[in-house]
CSV table of C-alpha atoms in Angstrom, one decimal:
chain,number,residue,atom,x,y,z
P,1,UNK,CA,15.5,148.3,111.5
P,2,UNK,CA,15.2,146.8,107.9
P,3,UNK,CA,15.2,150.3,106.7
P,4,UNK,CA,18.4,151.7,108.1
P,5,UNK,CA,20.6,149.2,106.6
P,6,UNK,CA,19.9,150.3,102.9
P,7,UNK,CA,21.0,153.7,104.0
P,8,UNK,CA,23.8,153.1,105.7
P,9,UNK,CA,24.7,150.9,102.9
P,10,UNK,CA,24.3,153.5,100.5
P,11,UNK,CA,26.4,156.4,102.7
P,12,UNK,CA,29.5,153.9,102.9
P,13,UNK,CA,29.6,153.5,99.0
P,14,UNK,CA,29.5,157.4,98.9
P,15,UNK,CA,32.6,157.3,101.0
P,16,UNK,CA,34.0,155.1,99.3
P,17,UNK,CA,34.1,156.9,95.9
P,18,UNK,CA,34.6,159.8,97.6
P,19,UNK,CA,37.9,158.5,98.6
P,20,UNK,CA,38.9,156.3,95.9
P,21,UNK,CA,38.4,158.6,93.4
P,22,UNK,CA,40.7,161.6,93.9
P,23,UNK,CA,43.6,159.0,94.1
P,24,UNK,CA,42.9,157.6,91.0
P,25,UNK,CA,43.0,160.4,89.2
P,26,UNK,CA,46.1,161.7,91.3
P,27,UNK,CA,47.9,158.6,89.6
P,28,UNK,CA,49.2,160.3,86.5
P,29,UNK,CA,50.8,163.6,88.3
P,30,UNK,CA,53.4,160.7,89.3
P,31,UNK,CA,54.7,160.8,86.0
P,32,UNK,CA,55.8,163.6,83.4
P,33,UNK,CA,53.8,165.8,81.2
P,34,UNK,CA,55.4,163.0,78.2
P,35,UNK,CA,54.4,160.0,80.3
P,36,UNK,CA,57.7,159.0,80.7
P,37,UNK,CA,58.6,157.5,84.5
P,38,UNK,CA,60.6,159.7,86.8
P,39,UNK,CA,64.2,158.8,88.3
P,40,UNK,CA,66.5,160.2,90.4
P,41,UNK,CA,70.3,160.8,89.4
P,42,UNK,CA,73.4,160.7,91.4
P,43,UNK,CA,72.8,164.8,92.1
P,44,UNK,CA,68.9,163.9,93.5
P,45,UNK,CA,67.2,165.4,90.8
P,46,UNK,CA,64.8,164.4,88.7
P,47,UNK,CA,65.1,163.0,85.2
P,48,UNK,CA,63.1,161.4,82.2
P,49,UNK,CA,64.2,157.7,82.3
P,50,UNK,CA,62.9,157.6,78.6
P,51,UNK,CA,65.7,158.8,76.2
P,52,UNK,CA,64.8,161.7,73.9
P,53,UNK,CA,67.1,160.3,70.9
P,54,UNK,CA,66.1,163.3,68.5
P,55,UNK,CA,68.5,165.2,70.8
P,56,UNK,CA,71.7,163.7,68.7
P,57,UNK,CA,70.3,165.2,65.8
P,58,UNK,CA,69.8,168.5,67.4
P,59,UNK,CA,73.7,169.4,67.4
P,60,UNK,CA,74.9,172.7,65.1
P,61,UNK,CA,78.5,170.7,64.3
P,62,UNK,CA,78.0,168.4,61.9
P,63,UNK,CA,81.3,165.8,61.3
P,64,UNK,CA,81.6,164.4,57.6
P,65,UNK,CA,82.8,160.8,57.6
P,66,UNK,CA,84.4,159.3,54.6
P,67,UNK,CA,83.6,155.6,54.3
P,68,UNK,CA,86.4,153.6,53.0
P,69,UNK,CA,83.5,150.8,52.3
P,70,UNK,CA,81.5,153.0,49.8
P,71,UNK,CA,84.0,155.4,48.8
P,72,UNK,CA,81.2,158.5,50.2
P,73,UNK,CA,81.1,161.4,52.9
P,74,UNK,CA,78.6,160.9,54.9
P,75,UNK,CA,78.0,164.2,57.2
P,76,UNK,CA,76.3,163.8,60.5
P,77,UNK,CA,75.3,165.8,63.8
P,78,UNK,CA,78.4,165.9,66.5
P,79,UNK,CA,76.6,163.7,69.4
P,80,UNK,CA,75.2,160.7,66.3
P,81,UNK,CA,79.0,160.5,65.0
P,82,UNK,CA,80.0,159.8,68.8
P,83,UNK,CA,77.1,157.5,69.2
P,84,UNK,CA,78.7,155.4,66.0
P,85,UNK,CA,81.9,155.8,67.2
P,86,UNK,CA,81.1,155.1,70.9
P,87,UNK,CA,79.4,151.4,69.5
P,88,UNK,CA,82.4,150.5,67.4
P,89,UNK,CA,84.9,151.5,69.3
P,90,UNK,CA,84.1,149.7,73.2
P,91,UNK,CA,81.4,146.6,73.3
P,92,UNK,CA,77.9,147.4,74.8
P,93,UNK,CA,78.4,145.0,77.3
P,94,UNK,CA,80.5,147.1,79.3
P,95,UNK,CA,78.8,149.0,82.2
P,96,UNK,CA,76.9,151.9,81.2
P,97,UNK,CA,79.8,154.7,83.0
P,98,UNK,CA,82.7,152.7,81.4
P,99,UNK,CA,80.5,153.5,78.3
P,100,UNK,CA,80.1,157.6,79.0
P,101,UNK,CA,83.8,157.6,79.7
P,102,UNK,CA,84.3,156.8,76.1
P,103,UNK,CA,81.9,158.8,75.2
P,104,UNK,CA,84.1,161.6,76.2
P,105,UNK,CA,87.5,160.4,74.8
P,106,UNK,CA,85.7,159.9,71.0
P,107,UNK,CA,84.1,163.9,71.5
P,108,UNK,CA,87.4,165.1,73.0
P,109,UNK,CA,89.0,163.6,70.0
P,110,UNK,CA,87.1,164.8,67.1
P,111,UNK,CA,86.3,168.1,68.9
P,112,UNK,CA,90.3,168.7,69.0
P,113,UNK,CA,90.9,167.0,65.4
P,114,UNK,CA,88.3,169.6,63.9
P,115,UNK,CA,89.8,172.6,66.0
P,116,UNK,CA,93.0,171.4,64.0
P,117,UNK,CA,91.4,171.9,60.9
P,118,UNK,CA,93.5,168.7,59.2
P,119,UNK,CA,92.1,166.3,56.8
P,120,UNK,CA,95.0,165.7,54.5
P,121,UNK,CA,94.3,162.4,51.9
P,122,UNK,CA,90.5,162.8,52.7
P,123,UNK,CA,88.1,163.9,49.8
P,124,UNK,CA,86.0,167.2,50.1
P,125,UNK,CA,83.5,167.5,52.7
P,126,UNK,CA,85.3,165.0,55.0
P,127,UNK,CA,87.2,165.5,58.2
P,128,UNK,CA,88.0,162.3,58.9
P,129,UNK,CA,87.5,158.4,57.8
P,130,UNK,CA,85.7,155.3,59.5
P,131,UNK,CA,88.9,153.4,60.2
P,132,UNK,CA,91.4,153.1,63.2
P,133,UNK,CA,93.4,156.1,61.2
P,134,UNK,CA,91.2,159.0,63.2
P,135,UNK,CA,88.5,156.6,65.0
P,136,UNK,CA,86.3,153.6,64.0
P,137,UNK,CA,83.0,154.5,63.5
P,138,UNK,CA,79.6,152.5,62.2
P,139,UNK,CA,76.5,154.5,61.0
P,140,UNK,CA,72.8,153.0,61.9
P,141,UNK,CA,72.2,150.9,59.2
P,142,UNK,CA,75.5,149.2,60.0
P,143,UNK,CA,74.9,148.7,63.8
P,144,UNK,CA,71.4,147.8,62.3
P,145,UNK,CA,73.0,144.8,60.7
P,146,UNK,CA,75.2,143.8,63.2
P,147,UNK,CA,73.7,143.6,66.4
P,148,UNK,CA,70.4,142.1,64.6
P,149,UNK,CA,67.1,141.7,67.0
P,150,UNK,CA,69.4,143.4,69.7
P,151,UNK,CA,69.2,146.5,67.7
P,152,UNK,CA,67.1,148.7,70.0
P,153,UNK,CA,68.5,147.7,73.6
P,154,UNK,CA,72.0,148.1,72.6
P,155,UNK,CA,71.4,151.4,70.9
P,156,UNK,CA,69.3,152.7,73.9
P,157,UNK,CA,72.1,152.0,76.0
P,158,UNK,CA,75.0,153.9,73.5
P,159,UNK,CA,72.7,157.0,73.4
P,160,UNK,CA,72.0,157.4,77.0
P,161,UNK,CA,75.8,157.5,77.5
P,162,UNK,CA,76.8,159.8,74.5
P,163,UNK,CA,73.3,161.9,75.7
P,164,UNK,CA,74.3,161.6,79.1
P,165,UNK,CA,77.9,163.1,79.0
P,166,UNK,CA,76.1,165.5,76.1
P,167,UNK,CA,78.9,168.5,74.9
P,168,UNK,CA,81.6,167.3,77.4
P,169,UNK,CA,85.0,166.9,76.4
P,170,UNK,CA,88.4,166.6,78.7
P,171,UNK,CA,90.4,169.9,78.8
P,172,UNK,CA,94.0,170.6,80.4
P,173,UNK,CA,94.8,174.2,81.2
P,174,UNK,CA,91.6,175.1,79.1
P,175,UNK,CA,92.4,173.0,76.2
P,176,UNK,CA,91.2,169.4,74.7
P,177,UNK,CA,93.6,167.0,75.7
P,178,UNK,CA,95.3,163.9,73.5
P,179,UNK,CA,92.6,161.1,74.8
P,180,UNK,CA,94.3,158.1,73.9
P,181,UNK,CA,92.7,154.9,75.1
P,182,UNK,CA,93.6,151.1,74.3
P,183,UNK,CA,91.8,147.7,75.3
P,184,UNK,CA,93.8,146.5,78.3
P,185,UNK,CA,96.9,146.9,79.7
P,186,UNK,CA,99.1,144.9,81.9
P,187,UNK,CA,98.3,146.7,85.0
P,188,UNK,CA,99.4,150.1,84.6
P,189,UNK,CA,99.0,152.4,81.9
P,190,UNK,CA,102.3,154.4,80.1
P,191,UNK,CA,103.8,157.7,80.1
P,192,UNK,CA,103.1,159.2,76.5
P,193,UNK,CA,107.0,159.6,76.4
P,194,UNK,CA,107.9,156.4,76.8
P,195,UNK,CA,105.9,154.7,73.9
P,196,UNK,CA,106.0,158.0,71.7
P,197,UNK,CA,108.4,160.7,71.3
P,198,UNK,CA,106.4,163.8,73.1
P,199,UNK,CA,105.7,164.0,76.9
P,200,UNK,CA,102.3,164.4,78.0
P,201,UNK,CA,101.2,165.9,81.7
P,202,UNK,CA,98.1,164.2,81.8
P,203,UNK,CA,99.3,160.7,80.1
P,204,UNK,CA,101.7,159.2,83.2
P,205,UNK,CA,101.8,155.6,84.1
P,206,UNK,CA,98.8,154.6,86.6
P,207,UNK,CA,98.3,151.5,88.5
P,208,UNK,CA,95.4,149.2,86.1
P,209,UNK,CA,94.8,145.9,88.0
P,210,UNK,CA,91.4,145.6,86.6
P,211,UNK,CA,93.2,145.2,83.4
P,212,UNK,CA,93.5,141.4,84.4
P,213,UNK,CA,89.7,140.7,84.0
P,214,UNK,CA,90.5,140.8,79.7
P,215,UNK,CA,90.5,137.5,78.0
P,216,UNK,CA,93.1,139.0,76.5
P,217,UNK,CA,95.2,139.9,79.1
P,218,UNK,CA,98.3,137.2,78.1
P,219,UNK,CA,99.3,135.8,75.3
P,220,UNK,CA,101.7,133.1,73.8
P,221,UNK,CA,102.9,133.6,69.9
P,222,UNK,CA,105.3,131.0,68.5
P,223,UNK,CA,107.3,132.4,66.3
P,224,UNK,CA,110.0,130.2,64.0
P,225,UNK,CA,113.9,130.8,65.1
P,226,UNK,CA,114.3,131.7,60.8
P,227,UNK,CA,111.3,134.1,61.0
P,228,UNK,CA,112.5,135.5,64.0
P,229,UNK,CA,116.1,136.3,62.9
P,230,UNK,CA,114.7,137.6,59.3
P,231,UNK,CA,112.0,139.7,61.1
P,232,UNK,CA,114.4,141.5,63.1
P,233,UNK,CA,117.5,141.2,61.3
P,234,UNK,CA,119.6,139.5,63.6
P,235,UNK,CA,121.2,136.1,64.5
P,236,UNK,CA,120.7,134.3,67.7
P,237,UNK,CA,124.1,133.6,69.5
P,238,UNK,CA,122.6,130.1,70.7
P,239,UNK,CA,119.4,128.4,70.5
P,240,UNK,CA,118.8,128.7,74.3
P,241,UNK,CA,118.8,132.4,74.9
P,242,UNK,CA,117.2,135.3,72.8
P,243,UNK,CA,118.1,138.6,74.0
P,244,UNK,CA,118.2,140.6,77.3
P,245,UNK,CA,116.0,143.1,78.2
P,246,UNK,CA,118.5,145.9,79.5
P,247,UNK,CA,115.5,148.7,80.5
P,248,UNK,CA,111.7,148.8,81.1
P,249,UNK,CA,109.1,152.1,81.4
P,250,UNK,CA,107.2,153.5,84.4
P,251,UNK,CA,104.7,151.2,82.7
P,252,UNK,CA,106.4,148.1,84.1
P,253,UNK,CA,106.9,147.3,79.6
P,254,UNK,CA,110.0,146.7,77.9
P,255,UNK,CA,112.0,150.1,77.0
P,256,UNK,CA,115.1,148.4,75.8
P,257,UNK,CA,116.2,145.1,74.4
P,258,UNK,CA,120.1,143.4,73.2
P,259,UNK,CA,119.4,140.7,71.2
P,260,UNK,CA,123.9,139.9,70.1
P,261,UNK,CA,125.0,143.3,70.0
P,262,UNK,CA,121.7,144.8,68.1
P,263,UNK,CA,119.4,147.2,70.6
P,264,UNK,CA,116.0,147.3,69.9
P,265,UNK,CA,113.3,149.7,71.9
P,266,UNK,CA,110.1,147.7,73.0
P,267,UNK,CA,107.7,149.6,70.3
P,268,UNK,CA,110.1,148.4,67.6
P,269,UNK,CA,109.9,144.7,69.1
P,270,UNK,CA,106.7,145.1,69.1
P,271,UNK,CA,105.9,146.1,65.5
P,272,UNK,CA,108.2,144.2,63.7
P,273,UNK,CA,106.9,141.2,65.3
P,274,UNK,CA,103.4,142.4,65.3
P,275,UNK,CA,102.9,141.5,69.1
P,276,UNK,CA,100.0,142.8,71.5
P,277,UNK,CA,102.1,144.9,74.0
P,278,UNK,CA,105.5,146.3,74.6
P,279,UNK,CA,105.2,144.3,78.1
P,280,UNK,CA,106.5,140.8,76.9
P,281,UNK,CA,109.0,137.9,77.6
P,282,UNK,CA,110.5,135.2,75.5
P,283,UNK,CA,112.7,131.9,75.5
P,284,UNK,CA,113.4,129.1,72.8
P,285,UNK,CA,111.7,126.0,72.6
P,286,UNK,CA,113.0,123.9,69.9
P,287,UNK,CA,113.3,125.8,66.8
P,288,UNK,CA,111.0,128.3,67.6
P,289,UNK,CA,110.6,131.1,70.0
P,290,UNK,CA,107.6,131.6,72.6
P,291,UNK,CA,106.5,135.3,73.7
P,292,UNK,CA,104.5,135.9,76.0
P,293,UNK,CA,102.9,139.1,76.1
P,294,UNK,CA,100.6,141.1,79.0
P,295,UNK,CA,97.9,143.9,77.8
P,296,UNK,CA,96.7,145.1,74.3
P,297,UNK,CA,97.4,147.7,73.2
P,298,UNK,CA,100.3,150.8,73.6
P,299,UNK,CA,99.1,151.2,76.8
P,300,UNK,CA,98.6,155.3,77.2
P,301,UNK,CA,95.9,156.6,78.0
P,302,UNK,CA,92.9,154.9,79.5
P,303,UNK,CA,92.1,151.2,79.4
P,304,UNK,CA,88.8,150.3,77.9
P,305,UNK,CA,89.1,147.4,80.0
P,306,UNK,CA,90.3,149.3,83.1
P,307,UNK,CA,87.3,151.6,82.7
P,308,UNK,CA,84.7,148.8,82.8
P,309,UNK,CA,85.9,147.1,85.9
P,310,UNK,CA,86.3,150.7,87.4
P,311,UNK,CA,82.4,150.9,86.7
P,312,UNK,CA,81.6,147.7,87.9
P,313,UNK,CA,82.8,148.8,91.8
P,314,UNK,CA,80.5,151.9,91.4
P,315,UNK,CA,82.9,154.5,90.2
P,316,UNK,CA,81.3,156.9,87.5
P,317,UNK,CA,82.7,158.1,84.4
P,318,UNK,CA,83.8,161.4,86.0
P,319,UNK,CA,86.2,159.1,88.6
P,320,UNK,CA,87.2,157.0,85.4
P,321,UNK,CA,88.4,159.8,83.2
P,322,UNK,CA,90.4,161.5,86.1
P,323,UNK,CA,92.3,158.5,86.8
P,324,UNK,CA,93.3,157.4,83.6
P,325,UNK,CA,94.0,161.2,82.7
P,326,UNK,CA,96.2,162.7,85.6
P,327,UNK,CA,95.1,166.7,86.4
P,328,UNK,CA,92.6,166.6,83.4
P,329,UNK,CA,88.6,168.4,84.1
P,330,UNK,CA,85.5,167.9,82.5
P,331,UNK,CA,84.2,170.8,80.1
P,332,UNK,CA,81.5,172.0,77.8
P,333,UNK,CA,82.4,171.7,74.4
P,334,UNK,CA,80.3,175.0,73.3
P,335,UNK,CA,82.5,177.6,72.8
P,336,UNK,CA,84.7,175.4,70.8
P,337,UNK,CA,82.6,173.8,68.8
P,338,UNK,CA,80.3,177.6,67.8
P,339,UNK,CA,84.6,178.5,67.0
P,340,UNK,CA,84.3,175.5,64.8
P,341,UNK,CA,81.0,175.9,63.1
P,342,UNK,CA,82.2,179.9,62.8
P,343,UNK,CA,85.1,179.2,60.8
P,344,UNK,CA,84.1,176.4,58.2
């Protein structure tokens, strides 16, 4: 009996291994040939969830930037341009779809500047600047600086959105559209016509409400009765009323305002007293006046703001865009931008 139990020892350990070991080594067919773990997207299919940033090199139009800092053009691939605009123009806290959303307004932008071929005031080799003027935009070394041992997360995060929207733009009837965008509104956005002179069919007043989740949302300025009357050119009939606001927009803002006989539109309200919206309200206290304004921004177009609380109840960028942008569709970019590249 004391010589059986060696060998039955020794046939379990052979069936051991031979069972262990063909799993082991079926271990790494779980991932890629580049080692890099698989995920599913919304569609099912399979995808790298390690970014292949060399991809925003990889683009045949190249945008050259003039920065107002150093006085030089600096010329970059399309998707890295929208990666610098994309970080400087929404913050990296927003959810990742809020993110692709403006990914898409900043390449539907520059896609339709270039097709316009305009670049007045700029020096040679530059299409547009780094400043609100076309759209704000930080190369690496900048972001570098500024987001400091953050660097690499927040970075990963821009590029999977610019790379995950990659060559899409917003068209209307086959063309780019206008992609305005501002930070928050009061809870609904603004027809283009009512804040500037031209009608848009794709920028028309829809409802916001996530708008109120901005720190920004309200505001009180104090303004001095003098300043107020100098600023605007007018004299206050008493010191207990300021004006009457005789129309508002689809937008819910102020259209029209008689402050003693003088009309004023809400945009010129707005301007001369450099105030955060056209959506705002006033009385006297003392020798001052208090105005309270709602939103930031003109308010046509899609709210930053709006977008990110959009994303955070689980609508993607493709839901985003479509509200803020009545009728609009997504596109690829590749005919236009080979017409571009063709014609420089």
């Amino acid at each position: 009996m004391k010589s059986i139990k060696p060998l039955l020892v020794l046939i379990t350990t052979i069936c051991i291994v031979t069972i262990i070991i063909p799993a082991i080594l079926a271990i790494p067919s779980l991932k890629n040939e580049s080692g890099g773990a698989l995920v599913e997207n919304r569609d099912g299919k399979k995808q790298q969830a390690g970014l292949d940033i060399s991809r925003l090199e990889q683009s045949d139009l190249e945008v050259g930037v003039y920065r107002t800092a150093s006085k030089k053009v600096e010329t970059l691939p399309l998707e890295k341009y929208i990666v610098g605009v994309v970080a400087s123009e929404m913050p990296t806290t927003f959810e990742l779809e809020a993110l692709k959303a403006q990914a898409l307004t900043a390449r539907t932008y520059i896609v339709n500047h270039l097709l316009s071929g305009k670049s007045s005031g700029l020096p040679a080799g530059a299409q547009v600047d780094d400043t609100v003027n076309y759209q704000v935009f930080k190369n690496d070394a900048d972001l570098r600086v500024q987001w400091g041992s953050e660097y690499e997360a927040k970075m990963n995060k821009i590029a999977q959105a610019v790379l995950e929207t990659e060559g899409q733009i917003l068209t209307y009837d086959g063309r780019p559209i206008t992609a305005t965008f501002f930070s928050n509104g009061n809870g609904f956005t603004e027809n283009a016509e009512a804040y500037w002179k031209n009608p848009y069919p794709y920028l028309k007043s829809v409802e916001s409400p996530w708008d109120e989740q901005a720190p920004e949302f309200e505001e009180k300025k104090s303004i001095a009765i003098s300043e107020f009357e100098n600023k605007l050119g007018v004299k206050l009939k008493n010191k207990e009323t300021v004006g009457t606001i005789v129309e508002r927009t689809p937008g819910k803002r102020v259209a029209k305002v008689n402050i003693n006989g003088k009309q004023f539109t809400g945009k010129q309200i707005r301007e001369l007293l450099d105030l955060r919206s056209t959506d705002f309200s006033w009385n006297v206290q003392g020798n001052a006046v208090i105005i309270t304004t709602k939103g930031y921004g003109h308010g046509v177009g899609m709210s930053q703001w709006g977008a990110n609380g959009m994303a955070k109840e689980g609508k993607s960028y493709e839901e985003i865009v479509k509200h803020y942008y009545q009728g609009i569709e997504i596109a690829s970019a590749d005919t236009l931008t080979q017409q571009i590249v063709a014609n420089k």
